[in-house]
Amino acid sequence: MAGLLPAFPPSFPFTATIPVRITDVNYGNHVGNDAVLSLLHEARMQFLGHYGFTELNCGGAGLIMRDVVIEFKKEIHYGQSLRIDVVASDLSKVSFDLYYRIRIGDTPAPAVLAKTGMVCFDYTAKKTMAVPEIVKTAFQPHD
């Protein structure tokens, strides 16, 4: 069966290192799917913080997650250290995608691949808004 994820961008400008907590582990003795979503959230917060942004103030816009796709490749266990690579791509008028590659330690092969669609949102007016220019500039690929 083919995965739902599109082709990934060629490089990742940011890596978050996050340890697996016991609360991330489910009855199958591995990280649960709900915990993976929380790990992506933490990596996203660190990624945004790297650029001086937050989810409530991303260059003047709030952010709402529109969608998420997670593809599991291998089990992740308690005590392992995860390297979560993050890159922004596919910027449009009001949204962009964040791609994530979760690796266990220095292992090059991904344990999880994921994408979240993020929409810029004005929480006061309760409507979508354009991706701020400062965000477009920050998220441009730097070779």
Coordinates of N, CA, C and O in Angstrom, one line a residue, residues 1-140:
M1 N 0.8 -1.2 0.0 CA 0.0 0.0 0.0 C 0.9 1.2 0.0 O 1.8 1.4 0.8
A2 N 0.6 2.2 -0.9 CA 1.4 3.4 -0.9 C 1.0 4.3 0.2 O -0.1 4.4 0.7
G3 N 2.0 5.0 0.7 CA 1.8 6.0 1.8 C 1.1 7.2 1.3 O 1.0 7.5 0.1
L4 N 0.6 8.0 2.3 CA -0.1 9.3 2.0 C 0.8 10.5 1.9 O 0.4 11.5 1.5
L5 N 2.0 10.3 2.3 CA 2.9 11.5 2.3 C 3.5 11.8 1.0 O 3.9 10.9 0.2
P6 N 3.6 13.1 0.6 CA 4.2 13.5 -0.6 C 5.7 13.4 -0.5 O 6.2 13.1 0.6
A7 N 6.5 13.6 -1.5 CA 7.9 13.6 -1.5 C 8.4 14.6 -0.5 O 7.9 15.7 -0.4
F8 N 9.4 14.3 0.3 CA 9.9 15.2 1.3 C 10.9 16.2 0.7 O 11.6 15.9 -0.2
P9 N 11.0 17.4 1.3 CA 12.0 18.3 0.9 C 13.4 17.7 1.1 O 13.6 16.8 1.9
P10 N 14.4 18.2 0.3 CA 15.7 17.5 0.4 C 16.5 17.8 1.6 O 17.4 17.0 2.0
S11 N 16.3 18.9 2.3 CA 17.1 19.1 3.5 C 16.2 19.7 4.7 O 15.1 20.2 4.4
F12 N 16.7 19.5 5.9 CA 16.0 19.9 7.1 C 16.9 20.9 7.8 O 18.0 20.5 8.3
P13 N 16.5 22.2 8.0 CA 17.3 23.2 8.6 C 17.3 23.1 10.1 O 18.1 23.8 10.8
F14 N 16.5 22.3 10.7 CA 16.3 22.3 12.2 C 16.2 20.9 12.7 O 15.5 20.1 12.1
T15 N 16.8 20.6 13.8 CA 16.6 19.3 14.5 C 16.4 19.5 16.0 O 17.2 20.2 16.7
A16 N 15.3 19.0 16.5 CA 15.0 19.0 17.9 C 15.4 17.6 18.5 O 15.2 16.6 17.8
T17 N 16.0 17.6 19.6 CA 16.4 16.3 20.3 C 15.4 16.2 21.5 O 15.4 17.1 22.4
I18 N 14.7 15.1 21.5 CA 13.7 14.9 22.5 C 13.7 13.5 23.1 O 13.7 12.5 22.3
P19 N 13.9 13.3 24.4 CA 13.9 12.0 25.0 C 12.5 11.4 25.0 O 11.5 12.1 25.2
V20 N 12.4 10.1 24.9 CA 11.1 9.4 25.0 C 10.8 9.2 26.5 O 11.6 8.7 27.3
R21 N 9.7 9.7 27.0 CA 9.3 9.6 28.4 C 8.4 8.4 28.6 O 7.8 7.9 27.6
I22 N 8.3 7.9 29.8 CA 7.5 6.7 30.1 C 6.1 7.0 29.8 O 5.3 6.1 29.3
T23 N 5.6 8.2 29.9 CA 4.2 8.6 29.5 C 3.9 8.5 28.0 O 2.8 8.6 27.6
D24 N 5.0 8.4 27.2 CA 4.8 8.3 25.8 C 4.6 6.8 25.4 O 4.2 6.5 24.2
V25 N 4.8 5.9 26.3 CA 4.7 4.4 26.0 C 3.3 3.9 26.3 O 2.7 4.2 27.3
N26 N 2.8 3.1 25.4 CA 1.5 2.5 25.5 C 1.6 1.0 26.0 O 2.7 0.5 26.3
Y27 N 0.4 0.4 26.0 CA 0.4 -1.0 26.4 C 1.2 -2.0 25.5 O 1.5 -3.1 25.9
G28 N 1.5 -1.6 24.3 CA 2.3 -2.4 23.4 C 3.8 -2.3 23.7 O 4.6 -2.8 23.0
N29 N 4.1 -1.5 24.8 CA 5.5 -1.3 25.2 C 6.3 -0.5 24.2 O 7.5 -0.7 24.0
H30 N 5.6 0.4 23.4 CA 6.3 1.3 22.5 C 5.6 2.6 22.5 O 4.5 2.7 23.0
V31 N 6.2 3.6 21.8 CA 5.5 4.9 21.8 C 4.2 4.8 21.0 O 4.1 4.3 19.9
G32 N 3.2 5.3 21.6 CA 1.8 5.3 21.0 C 1.6 6.4 20.0 O 2.4 7.4 20.0
N33 N 0.6 6.1 19.1 CA 0.4 7.1 18.0 C 0.0 8.5 18.6 O 0.4 9.5 18.0
D34 N -0.7 8.5 19.7 CA -1.1 9.8 20.3 C 0.2 10.5 20.8 O 0.3 11.8 20.7
A35 N 1.1 9.8 21.3 CA 2.4 10.4 21.8 C 3.2 10.9 20.7 O 3.9 11.9 20.8
V36 N 3.2 10.3 19.5 CA 3.9 10.8 18.4 C 3.4 12.1 18.0 O 4.2 13.0 17.7
L37 N 2.1 12.3 18.0 CA 1.5 13.6 17.7 C 2.0 14.7 18.7 O 2.3 15.8 18.3
S38 N 2.1 14.3 20.0 CA 2.6 15.2 21.0 C 4.1 15.5 20.7 O 4.5 16.7 20.9
L39 N 4.9 14.5 20.3 CA 6.3 14.8 20.0 C 6.4 15.7 18.8 O 7.3 16.6 18.8
L40 N 5.6 15.6 17.8 CA 5.6 16.5 16.7 C 5.3 17.9 17.2 O 5.9 18.9 16.7
H41 N 4.3 18.0 18.1 CA 3.9 19.3 18.6 C 5.2 20.0 19.3 O 5.4 21.2 19.1
E42 N 5.8 19.2 20.1 CA 7.0 19.7 20.8 C 8.1 20.2 19.8 O 8.7 21.2 19.9
A43 N 8.3 19.3 18.8 CA 9.3 19.7 17.8 C 8.9 20.9 17.0 O 9.7 21.8 16.7
R44 N 7.6 21.1 16.7 CA 7.1 22.3 16.0 C 7.3 23.5 16.9 O 7.8 24.5 16.4
M45 N 7.1 23.4 18.2 CA 7.3 24.6 19.1 C 8.8 25.0 19.1 O 9.1 26.2 19.1
Q46 N 9.7 24.0 19.1 CA 11.1 24.3 19.1 C 11.5 24.9 17.8 O 12.3 25.8 17.7
F47 N 11.0 24.3 16.7 CA 11.3 24.9 15.4 C 10.8 26.3 15.3 O 11.6 27.2 14.8
L48 N 9.6 26.6 15.6 CA 9.1 28.0 15.6 C 9.9 28.9 16.5 O 10.3 30.0 16.1
G49 N 10.3 28.4 17.7 CA 11.1 29.2 18.6 C 12.5 29.5 18.0 O 13.0 30.6 18.3
H50 N 13.0 28.6 17.3 CA 14.3 28.8 16.6 C 14.3 30.1 15.7 O 15.3 30.8 15.6
Y51 N 13.1 30.4 15.2 CA 12.9 31.6 14.3 C 12.3 32.8 15.1 O 12.0 33.8 14.5
G52 N 12.1 32.6 16.4 CA 11.5 33.7 17.2 C 10.0 33.7 17.1 O 9.4 34.8 17.5
F53 N 9.4 32.6 16.7 CA 7.9 32.6 16.6 C 7.3 31.7 17.6 O 8.1 30.9 18.3
T54 N 6.0 31.7 17.8 CA 5.3 30.8 18.6 C 4.0 30.4 17.8 O 3.8 31.0 16.7
E55 N 3.2 29.5 18.3 CA 2.0 29.2 17.6 C 0.9 30.3 17.7 O 0.1 30.4 16.8
L56 N 1.0 31.1 18.7 CA 0.1 32.2 18.9 C 0.6 33.5 18.2 O -0.2 34.4 18.0
N57 N 1.9 33.5 17.9 CA 2.5 34.7 17.2 C 3.5 34.3 16.3 O 4.7 34.4 16.6
C58 N 3.1 33.8 15.1 CA 4.1 33.4 14.1 C 4.2 34.6 13.1 O 3.5 34.6 12.1
G59 N 5.0 35.5 13.5 CA 5.2 36.7 12.7 C 4.0 37.6 12.6 O 3.8 38.4 11.7
G60 N 3.1 37.5 13.6 CA 1.9 38.3 13.7 C 0.6 37.5 13.4 O -0.5 37.9 13.6
A61 N 0.8 36.2 13.0 CA -0.4 35.3 12.8 C -0.4 34.2 13.8 O 0.7 33.8 14.3
G62 N -1.6 33.8 14.2 CA -1.7 32.6 15.0 C -1.7 31.4 14.0 O -1.8 31.5 12.8
L63 N -1.5 30.2 14.5 CA -1.5 29.0 13.7 C -2.5 28.0 14.2 O -2.7 27.8 15.4
I64 N -3.1 27.3 13.2 CA -4.0 26.2 13.4 C -3.6 25.0 12.6 O -3.2 25.2 11.4
M65 N -3.6 23.9 13.2 CA -3.2 22.7 12.4 C -4.4 22.2 11.6 O -5.5 22.0 12.1
R66 N -4.3 22.2 10.3 CA -5.3 21.8 9.3 C -5.4 20.3 9.2 O -6.5 19.8 9.1
D67 N -4.3 19.7 9.1 CA -4.2 18.3 8.9 C -2.9 17.7 9.3 O -2.0 18.4 9.6
V68 N -2.9 16.4 9.5 CA -1.7 15.7 9.9 C -1.7 14.3 9.2 O -2.7 13.7 9.1
V69 N -0.5 13.9 8.7 CA -0.3 12.6 8.2 C 1.0 12.0 8.9 O 2.0 12.7 9.0
I70 N 0.8 10.8 9.5 CA 1.9 10.2 10.2 C 2.1 8.8 9.6 O 1.2 8.0 9.5
E71 N 3.4 8.5 9.2 CA 3.7 7.2 8.7 C 4.7 6.6 9.6 O 5.8 7.1 9.8
F72 N 4.4 5.4 10.2 CA 5.2 4.7 11.2 C 6.1 3.8 10.4 O 5.6 3.0 9.6
K73 N 7.4 3.8 10.7 CA 8.4 2.9 10.0 C 9.0 1.9 11.0 O 9.2 0.8 10.6
K74 N 9.2 2.3 12.3 CA 9.7 1.3 13.2 C 9.3 1.7 14.6 O 8.9 2.9 14.9
E75 N 9.4 0.8 15.5 CA 9.0 1.0 16.9 C 10.0 2.0 17.6 O 11.2 1.9 17.3
I76 N 9.4 2.8 18.5 CA 10.2 3.7 19.3 C 9.9 3.3 20.8 O 8.8 3.0 21.1
H77 N 11.0 3.2 21.6 CA 10.8 2.7 23.0 C 11.3 3.7 24.0 O 12.1 4.6 23.7
Y78 N 10.9 3.5 25.3 CA 11.2 4.3 26.4 C 12.7 4.4 26.5 O 13.5 3.4 26.3
G79 N 13.2 5.6 26.8 CA 14.6 5.9 27.1 C 15.4 6.2 25.8 O 16.5 6.7 26.0
Q80 N 14.8 6.0 24.7 CA 15.6 6.4 23.4 C 15.5 7.9 23.3 O 14.6 8.6 23.7
S81 N 16.6 8.4 22.6 CA 16.7 9.8 22.3 C 16.3 10.0 20.9 O 16.8 9.3 20.0
L82 N 15.3 10.9 20.6 CA 14.8 11.1 19.3 C 15.4 12.4 18.7 O 15.5 13.4 19.4
R83 N 15.8 12.3 17.4 CA 16.2 13.5 16.7 C 15.0 13.8 15.7 O 14.8 12.9 14.8
I84 N 14.4 14.9 15.9 CA 13.2 15.2 15.0 C 13.6 16.4 14.1 O 13.7 17.5 14.6
D85 N 13.8 16.1 12.8 CA 14.2 17.0 11.8 C 12.9 17.7 11.3 O 11.9 17.0 11.1
V86 N 12.9 19.0 11.2 CA 11.7 19.8 10.8 C 12.1 20.8 9.7 O 13.2 21.4 9.7
V87 N 11.2 20.9 8.7 CA 11.4 21.9 7.6 C 10.0 22.4 7.2 O 9.1 21.6 7.2
A88 N 9.9 23.6 6.9 CA 8.7 24.2 6.3 C 8.8 24.2 4.8 O 9.9 24.4 4.2
S89 N 7.7 23.9 4.1 CA 7.6 23.9 2.7 C 6.2 24.2 2.2 O 5.3 24.3 3.0
D90 N 6.0 24.3 0.9 CA 4.7 24.4 0.3 C 3.9 25.6 0.8 O 2.7 25.5 1.1
L91 N 4.6 26.7 1.0 CA 3.9 27.9 1.4 C 2.9 28.4 0.4 O 3.2 28.4 -0.8
S92 N 1.7 28.7 0.8 CA 0.7 29.3 0.0 C 0.3 30.6 0.5 O 0.9 31.2 1.4
K93 N -0.8 31.1 0.1 CA -1.3 32.4 0.6 C -1.6 32.4 2.1 O -1.2 33.4 2.8
V94 N -2.2 31.4 2.6 CA -2.6 31.4 4.0 C -2.1 30.2 4.8 O -2.4 30.0 6.0
S95 N -1.2 29.4 4.2 CA -0.8 28.2 4.9 C 0.6 27.7 4.4 O 1.1 28.2 3.5
F96 N 1.1 26.7 5.2 CA 2.3 26.1 4.8 C 2.3 24.7 5.5 O 1.5 24.4 6.3
D97 N 3.2 23.8 5.0 CA 3.3 22.5 5.5 C 4.6 22.4 6.3 O 5.6 23.0 5.9
L98 N 4.6 21.6 7.4 CA 5.8 21.3 8.1 C 6.0 19.8 7.9 O 5.1 19.0 8.1
Y99 N 7.2 19.4 7.6 CA 7.6 18.0 7.4 C 8.5 17.6 8.5 O 9.4 18.4 9.0
Y100 N 8.3 16.4 9.0 CA 9.1 15.9 10.2 C 9.7 14.6 9.8 O 9.0 13.7 9.3
R101 N 10.9 14.4 10.3 CA 11.6 13.1 10.2 C 12.1 12.7 11.5 O 13.0 13.4 12.1
I102 N 11.5 11.7 12.1 CA 11.9 11.3 13.5 C 12.9 10.1 13.3 O 12.6 9.1 12.7
R103 N 14.1 10.3 13.9 CA 15.1 9.3 13.9 C 15.5 8.9 15.3 O 15.4 9.8 16.2
I104 N 15.9 7.7 15.6 CA 16.3 7.3 16.9 C 17.8 7.5 17.0 O 18.6 6.9 16.2
G105 N 18.2 8.3 17.9 CA 19.7 8.6 18.1 C 20.3 9.1 16.7 O 19.7 9.9 16.1
D106 N 21.4 8.6 16.4 CA 22.1 9.0 15.2 C 21.8 8.1 14.0 O 22.5 8.2 13.0
T107 N 20.8 7.2 14.2 CA 20.4 6.3 13.1 C 19.9 7.1 11.9 O 19.0 8.0 12.1
P108 N 20.4 6.9 10.7 CA 19.9 7.7 9.6 C 18.5 7.4 9.1 O 17.8 8.3 8.6
A109 N 18.1 6.1 9.3 CA 16.8 5.7 8.8 C 15.7 6.3 9.7 O 15.8 6.2 10.9
P110 N 14.6 6.8 9.1 CA 13.5 7.4 9.9 C 12.7 6.3 10.6 O 12.5 5.2 10.1
A111 N 12.3 6.6 11.8 CA 11.3 5.7 12.6 C 9.9 6.2 12.3 O 9.0 5.4 12.3
V112 N 9.8 7.5 12.0 CA 8.5 8.1 11.7 C 8.7 9.2 10.7 O 9.7 10.0 10.8
L113 N 7.8 9.3 9.7 CA 7.7 10.4 8.8 C 6.4 11.1 9.0 O 5.4 10.4 9.2
A114 N 6.3 12.4 9.0 CA 5.0 13.1 9.2 C 5.0 14.4 8.5 O 6.0 15.0 8.1
K115 N 3.8 14.9 8.3 CA 3.5 16.3 7.8 C 2.3 16.9 8.5 O 1.3 16.2 8.7
T116 N 2.5 18.1 8.8 CA 1.3 18.9 9.4 C 1.0 20.1 8.5 O 2.0 20.8 8.1
G117 N -0.2 20.3 8.1 CA -0.6 21.5 7.4 C -1.0 22.6 8.4 O -1.8 22.3 9.2
M118 N -0.3 23.7 8.3 CA -0.5 24.8 9.2 C -1.2 26.0 8.5 O -0.7 26.4 7.5
V119 N -2.2 26.5 9.1 CA -3.0 27.6 8.5 C -2.8 28.9 9.4 O -2.9 28.8 10.6
C120 N -2.5 30.0 8.8 CA -2.3 31.2 9.5 C -3.7 31.8 9.9 O -4.6 31.8 9.0
F121 N -3.9 32.2 11.1 CA -5.2 32.5 11.6 C -5.2 33.7 12.5 O -4.3 33.9 13.4
D122 N -6.2 34.6 12.3 CA -6.3 35.8 13.2 C -7.4 35.4 14.2 O -8.6 35.3 14.0
Y123 N -6.9 35.1 15.5 CA -7.8 34.6 16.5 C -8.8 35.7 17.0 O -9.8 35.4 17.5
T124 N -8.4 37.0 16.8 CA -9.3 38.1 17.2 C -10.5 38.2 16.2 O -11.7 38.2 16.6
A125 N -10.2 38.1 14.9 CA -11.2 38.2 13.9 C -11.8 36.9 13.6 O -12.8 36.8 12.8
K126 N -11.2 35.8 14.1 CA -11.7 34.4 13.8 C -11.8 34.1 12.4 O -12.8 33.6 11.9
K127 N -10.7 34.4 11.6 CA -10.6 34.1 10.2 C -9.2 33.8 9.8 O -8.2 34.3 10.5
T128 N -9.0 33.2 8.7 CA -7.7 32.9 8.1 C -7.0 34.3 7.7 O -7.7 35.2 7.5
M129 N -5.7 34.3 7.7 CA -5.0 35.4 7.2 C -3.8 35.0 6.4 O -3.4 33.9 6.4
A130 N -3.2 36.0 5.7 CA -2.1 35.7 4.8 C -0.8 35.3 5.7 O -0.7 35.8 6.8
V131 N 0.0 34.4 5.1 CA 1.3 34.1 5.8 C 2.1 35.4 5.8 O 2.3 36.0 4.8
P132 N 2.5 35.8 7.0 CA 3.3 37.1 7.1 C 4.6 37.0 6.3 O 5.2 35.9 6.2
E133 N 5.0 38.1 5.7 CA 6.3 38.1 4.9 C 7.5 37.7 5.7 O 8.3 37.0 5.2
I134 N 7.5 38.1 7.0 CA 8.6 37.7 7.9 C 8.7 36.1 8.0 O 9.8 35.6 8.1
V135 N 7.6 35.5 8.0 CA 7.5 34.0 8.0 C 8.0 33.4 6.7 O 8.8 32.5 6.7
K136 N 7.6 34.0 5.6 CA 8.0 33.5 4.3 C 9.5 33.6 4.2 O 10.2 32.7 3.7
T137 N 10.0 34.7 4.6 CA 11.5 34.9 4.5 C 12.2 34.0 5.4 O 13.2 33.4 5.0
A138 N 11.8 33.8 6.6 CA 12.4 32.9 7.6 C 12.4 31.4 7.1 O 13.4 30.7 7.3
F139 N 11.4 31.0 6.5 CA 11.2 29.6 6.0 C 11.8 29.3 4.7 O 11.7 28.2 4.2
Q140 N 12.3 30.3 4.0 CA 13.0 30.1 2.7 C 14.2 29.1 2.8 O 14.9 29.3 3.8

